[in-house]
Short mmCIF file of C-alpha atoms and ligand atoms in Angstrom, two decimals:
data_model
loop_
_atom_site.label_atom_id
_atom_site.label_comp_id
_atom_site.label_asym_id
_atom_site.label_seq_id
_atom_site.Cartn_x
_atom_site.Cartn_y
_atom_site.Cartn_z
CA UNK A 1 -18.28 24.53 1.95
CA UNK A 2 -19.36 23.89 -1.65
CA UNK A 3 -17.23 21.39 -3.51
CA UNK A 4 -17.20 20.04 -7.02
CA UNK A 5 -16.53 16.29 -7.11
CA UNK A 6 -15.40 14.31 -10.14
CA UNK A 7 -15.78 10.60 -9.45
CA UNK A 8 -14.36 7.79 -11.60
CA UNK A 9 -17.00 5.24 -12.59
CA UNK A 10 -16.68 1.96 -14.42
CA UNK A 11 -18.94 -1.07 -14.29
CA UNK A 12 -17.55 -3.72 -16.66
CA UNK A 13 -20.96 -5.41 -16.75
CA UNK A 14 -22.56 -2.29 -18.26
CA UNK A 15 -19.89 0.12 -19.52
CA UNK A 16 -17.61 -0.25 -22.51
CA UNK A 17 -15.24 2.36 -21.05
CA UNK A 18 -14.84 4.40 -17.85
CA UNK A 19 -16.43 7.81 -17.35
CA UNK A 20 -16.67 10.41 -14.57
CA UNK A 21 -19.74 11.41 -12.60
CA UNK A 22 -19.92 15.02 -11.39
CA UNK A 23 -21.45 16.16 -8.11
CA UNK A 24 -21.79 19.57 -6.49
CA UNK A 25 -22.09 19.20 -2.73
CA UNK A 26 -22.32 21.34 0.37
CA UNK A 27 -20.06 19.53 2.84
CA UNK A 28 -18.27 20.17 6.14
CA UNK A 29 -14.57 20.70 5.31
CA UNK A 30 -13.56 18.74 8.40
CA UNK A 31 -15.16 15.62 6.91
CA UNK A 32 -12.93 13.00 5.33
CA UNK A 33 -12.93 11.77 1.74
CA UNK A 34 -14.38 8.50 3.02
CA UNK A 35 -17.31 10.46 4.54
CA UNK A 36 -17.79 12.13 1.17
CA UNK A 37 -17.99 8.75 -0.58
CA UNK A 38 -20.41 7.41 2.05
CA UNK A 39 -22.53 10.53 1.51
CA UNK A 40 -22.63 9.93 -2.26
CA UNK A 41 -23.49 6.28 -1.74
CA UNK A 42 -26.16 7.02 0.86
CA UNK A 43 -27.91 9.95 -0.83
CA UNK A 44 -27.08 9.96 -4.56
CA UNK A 45 -26.09 6.55 -5.92
CA UNK A 46 -26.07 3.38 -3.85
CA UNK A 47 -24.21 1.55 -6.63
CA UNK A 48 -20.95 3.49 -6.14
CA UNK A 49 -18.33 0.86 -5.28
CA UNK A 50 -15.31 1.31 -3.00
CA UNK A 51 -13.54 -0.70 -0.31
CA UNK A 52 -13.46 0.36 3.32
CA UNK A 53 -13.44 -1.33 6.68
CA UNK A 54 -11.87 0.25 9.78
CA UNK A 55 -12.33 3.92 8.73
CA UNK A 56 -9.36 4.79 10.94
CA UNK A 57 -6.19 4.20 8.91
CA UNK A 58 -5.58 0.68 10.19
CA UNK A 59 -6.93 -1.89 7.71
CA UNK A 60 -5.43 -0.42 4.54
CA UNK A 61 -8.47 -1.17 2.38
CA UNK A 62 -9.41 2.32 1.11
CA UNK A 63 -6.31 3.45 -0.74
CA UNK A 64 -7.28 5.42 -3.85
CA UNK A 65 -6.13 8.37 -5.95
CA UNK A 66 -7.31 11.66 -4.50
CA UNK A 67 -6.50 14.65 -6.69
CA UNK A 68 -3.81 12.57 -8.35
CA UNK A 69 -2.11 11.32 -5.18
CA UNK A 70 -2.44 7.89 -3.60
CA UNK A 71 -3.87 8.09 -0.09
CA UNK A 72 -6.28 6.44 2.33
CA UNK A 73 -9.74 7.99 1.96
CA UNK A 74 -10.27 7.75 5.72
CA UNK A 75 -7.12 9.78 6.46
CA UNK A 76 -7.64 12.75 4.12
CA UNK A 77 -9.75 15.67 5.31
CA UNK A 78 -11.47 17.74 2.66
CA UNK A 79 -9.89 20.92 4.02
CA UNK A 80 -6.42 19.32 3.68
CA UNK A 81 -6.83 19.32 -0.10
CA UNK A 82 -6.96 23.14 -0.09
CA UNK A 83 -9.26 23.24 -3.08
CA UNK A 84 -12.96 22.92 -3.78
CA UNK A 85 -12.27 20.74 -6.85
CA UNK A 86 -11.90 17.07 -5.90
CA UNK A 87 -11.18 14.14 -8.21
CA UNK A 88 -11.35 10.58 -6.89
CA UNK A 89 -10.02 7.70 -8.98
CA UNK A 90 -8.90 4.08 -8.45
CA UNK A 91 -5.28 3.13 -7.89
CA UNK A 92 -3.19 2.89 -11.05
CA UNK A 93 -1.48 -0.25 -12.32
CA UNK A 94 -4.20 -2.73 -11.28
CA UNK A 95 -7.32 -3.78 -13.20
CA UNK A 96 -10.48 -1.94 -12.20
CA UNK A 97 -13.18 -4.35 -11.04
CA UNK A 98 -15.77 -1.65 -10.41
CA UNK A 99 -15.49 2.11 -9.79
CA UNK A 100 -12.78 2.50 -7.09
CA UNK A 101 -12.27 -1.23 -6.51
CA UNK A 102 -9.20 -2.71 -8.17
CA UNK A 103 -8.03 -6.30 -8.46
CA UNK A 104 -5.36 -6.60 -5.75
CA UNK A 105 -4.40 -10.20 -6.62
CA UNK A 106 -1.11 -9.23 -8.39
CA UNK A 107 -0.18 -7.10 -5.36
CA UNK A 108 -0.75 -9.94 -2.87
CA UNK A 109 0.84 -12.52 -5.20
CA UNK A 110 4.05 -10.48 -5.03
CA UNK A 111 3.70 -10.15 -1.26
CA UNK A 112 3.39 -13.92 -0.81
CA UNK A 113 6.47 -14.57 -2.96
CA UNK A 114 8.81 -12.99 -0.40
CA UNK A 115 7.63 -15.40 2.32
CA UNK A 116 6.17 -12.84 4.77
CA UNK A 117 6.46 -14.98 7.89
CA UNK A 118 9.15 -15.92 10.41
CA UNK A 119 11.33 -18.83 9.28
CA UNK A 120 13.28 -20.64 11.97
CA UNK A 121 13.47 -24.42 12.36
CA UNK A 122 16.05 -24.30 15.16
CA UNK A 123 14.95 -25.72 18.54
CA UNK A 124 13.35 -23.24 20.91
CA UNK A 125 15.46 -21.89 23.78
CA UNK A 126 15.76 -24.13 26.85
CA UNK A 127 12.81 -22.56 28.64
CA UNK A 128 10.78 -23.49 25.53
CA UNK A 129 8.98 -20.16 25.54
CA UNK A 130 10.28 -17.55 23.11
CA UNK A 131 13.24 -16.42 21.05
CA UNK A 132 14.45 -13.29 22.81
CA UNK A 133 15.58 -10.18 20.99
CA UNK A 134 17.28 -7.01 22.24
CA UNK A 135 15.74 -3.57 21.78
CA UNK A 136 18.50 -2.74 19.28
CA UNK A 137 17.79 -5.90 17.29
CA UNK A 138 14.09 -5.04 17.14
CA UNK A 139 14.81 -1.46 16.11
CA UNK A 140 16.72 -2.77 13.07
CA UNK A 141 13.44 -3.62 11.30
CA UNK A 142 10.82 -1.77 13.38
CA UNK A 143 10.07 0.73 10.63
CA UNK A 144 8.93 -1.96 8.21
CA UNK A 145 6.53 -3.54 10.75
CA UNK A 146 4.32 -0.47 10.33
CA UNK A 147 3.06 -1.58 6.90
CA UNK A 148 -0.71 -2.11 6.60
CA UNK A 149 -0.57 -3.51 3.02
CA UNK A 150 -2.65 -0.70 1.57
CA UNK A 151 -0.87 -0.86 -1.83
CA UNK A 152 -0.55 2.94 -2.07
CA UNK A 153 3.21 2.58 -2.59
CA UNK A 154 3.33 -0.20 -5.17
CA UNK A 155 0.56 1.37 -7.28
CA UNK A 156 2.45 4.68 -7.38
CA UNK A 157 5.58 3.05 -8.81
CA UNK A 158 6.21 3.40 -12.57
CA UNK A 159 8.11 0.11 -12.64
CA UNK A 160 5.03 -1.69 -11.31
CA UNK A 161 2.77 0.13 -13.78
CA UNK A 162 4.91 -1.26 -16.59
CA UNK A 163 5.19 -4.77 -15.13
CA UNK A 164 2.98 -6.23 -12.38
CA UNK A 165 5.58 -8.93 -11.82
CA UNK A 166 7.98 -6.37 -10.30
CA UNK A 167 7.88 -7.22 -6.57
CA UNK A 168 7.09 -3.59 -5.77
CA UNK A 169 7.86 -1.53 -2.69
CA UNK A 170 5.29 -3.14 -0.38
CA UNK A 171 6.66 -6.65 -0.91
CA UNK A 172 10.21 -5.37 -0.42
CA UNK A 173 9.23 -3.56 2.80
CA UNK A 174 7.71 -6.78 4.12
CA UNK A 175 10.78 -8.77 3.07
CA UNK A 176 12.90 -6.21 4.95
CA UNK A 177 10.78 -6.81 8.04
CA UNK A 178 12.01 -10.45 8.18
CA UNK A 179 15.43 -10.18 6.49
CA UNK A 180 16.72 -7.95 9.31
CA UNK A 181 14.94 -9.82 12.13
CA UNK A 182 17.64 -11.51 14.27
CA UNK A 183 15.28 -14.46 14.97
CA UNK A 184 14.66 -15.28 11.31
CA UNK A 185 16.69 -17.72 9.18
CA UNK A 186 15.12 -17.10 5.77
CA UNK A 187 17.11 -13.99 4.78
CA UNK A 188 19.33 -15.74 2.22
CA UNK A 189 16.32 -17.16 0.35
CA UNK A 190 14.45 -13.83 0.40
CA UNK A 191 17.54 -12.00 -0.86
CA UNK A 192 17.88 -14.58 -3.62
CA UNK A 193 14.25 -13.97 -4.65
CA UNK A 194 14.75 -10.20 -4.61
CA UNK A 195 17.98 -10.42 -6.62
CA UNK A 196 15.93 -11.75 -9.54
CA UNK A 197 14.86 -9.64 -12.58
CA UNK A 198 11.53 -8.93 -10.82
CA UNK A 199 13.24 -7.93 -7.58
CA UNK A 200 14.83 -4.85 -6.05
CA UNK A 201 16.79 -3.82 -9.14
CA UNK A 202 13.52 -2.72 -10.73
CA UNK A 203 13.57 0.17 -8.26
CA UNK A 204 14.89 3.35 -9.92
CA UNK A 205 14.64 5.42 -6.72
CA UNK A 206 11.67 7.39 -8.03
CA UNK A 207 10.46 8.04 -4.43
CA UNK A 208 6.72 8.01 -5.35
CA UNK A 209 6.30 5.11 -2.91
CA UNK A 210 7.81 7.01 0.01
CA UNK A 211 5.59 10.02 -0.69
CA UNK A 212 2.47 7.82 -0.91
CA UNK A 213 2.93 5.78 2.26
CA UNK A 214 0.28 6.69 4.88
CA UNK A 215 2.44 5.05 7.57
CA UNK A 216 5.41 7.28 6.76
CA UNK A 217 7.73 4.35 6.16
CA UNK A 218 10.95 5.58 4.49
CA UNK A 219 10.42 3.02 1.74
CA UNK A 220 13.16 4.10 -0.66
CA UNK A 221 15.70 3.85 2.19
CA UNK A 222 14.35 0.43 3.16
CA UNK A 223 14.75 -0.76 -0.45
CA UNK A 224 18.32 0.61 -0.48
CA UNK A 225 19.07 -1.44 2.65
CA UNK A 226 17.86 -4.61 0.93
CA UNK A 227 19.93 -3.79 -2.18
CA UNK A 228 22.95 -3.26 0.07
CA UNK A 229 22.39 -6.59 1.82
CA UNK A 230 22.37 -8.33 -1.57
CA UNK A 231 25.54 -6.54 -2.70
CA UNK A 232 27.52 -6.99 0.52
CA UNK A 233 26.01 -10.16 1.99
CA UNK A 234 25.84 -8.28 5.29
CA UNK A 235 22.70 -7.82 7.41
CA UNK A 236 24.17 -4.99 9.52
FE1 LIG B 301 0.88 0.97 2.35
FE2 LIG B 301 3.18 2.02 3.23
FE3 LIG B 301 2.75 -0.62 3.41
FE4 LIG B 301 3.16 0.50 1.05
S1 LIG B 301 4.62 0.37 2.73
S2 LIG B 301 1.59 -1.01 1.51
S3 LIG B 301 2.16 2.48 1.28
S4 LIG B 301 1.60 1.01 4.46
FE1 LIG B 302 9.26 2.65 -7.45
FE2 LIG B 302 9.62 3.61 -5.02
FE3 LIG B 302 11.66 2.61 -6.32
S1 LIG B 302 8.34 4.49 -6.61
S2 LIG B 302 11.18 3.07 -8.42
S3 LIG B 302 9.88 1.48 -5.68
S4 LIG B 302 11.70 4.37 -4.97
FE1 LIG B 303 -9.28 1.07 6.98
FE2 LIG B 303 -9.15 3.42 5.69
S1 LIG B 303 -10.90 2.16 5.96
S2 LIG B 303 -7.52 2.25 6.43
#
């Protein structure tokens, strides 16, 4: 299959502004976008910069904009795009460091603010081994444990584009993961943090985040559950 590729390029050490490189390639449509980028890097321009690690949708490092939609390059097949015109660009809302690599520090700063770890200073159960949880209690937050921190959601959110201090959907999903965990005791503090001007009320239910999530987390619903917990004080 012949495709026409438009690839975003920007090297702040050499360029005063971004530009696009154009490639015409004969490529197997069952290849992935990540394969396409590796092909460009291997045969056309070794300086093309992008992040990748696992190549199997697990590490979350290769989120980018593919024909205008945030996705993991290793999860999108060329034939899935249903066009021979492909545009690849970096995620929006974060500073471009080089080509498809963006500065993810603001994203992870927001993630750290919601204390993404189990908080419980109470003594361990008598057997000293583990804090047990029922299947139903685990199911309460199971959906938000699927997050791989790829940033596809947060960088698709207009509120985050306007203000990087907005916690963003990924941080809220990860707060949800602990707020509704029956073993955790940090819910009140996390809800206080998310009731701030940079917290959940910045969400205008745009749904871009839910559409972008490669793990199919119902993010907008998850955010609504956190909003409800703040409003009602209930963790049901
Ligand atoms: Fe990525 Fe989904 Fe996690 Fe957002 S919620 S960081 S889109 S896996
Ligand atoms: Fe943004 Fe998602 Fe809310 S795109 S406005 S966080 S529903
Ligand atoms: Fe790890 Fe794509 S390279 S998710």
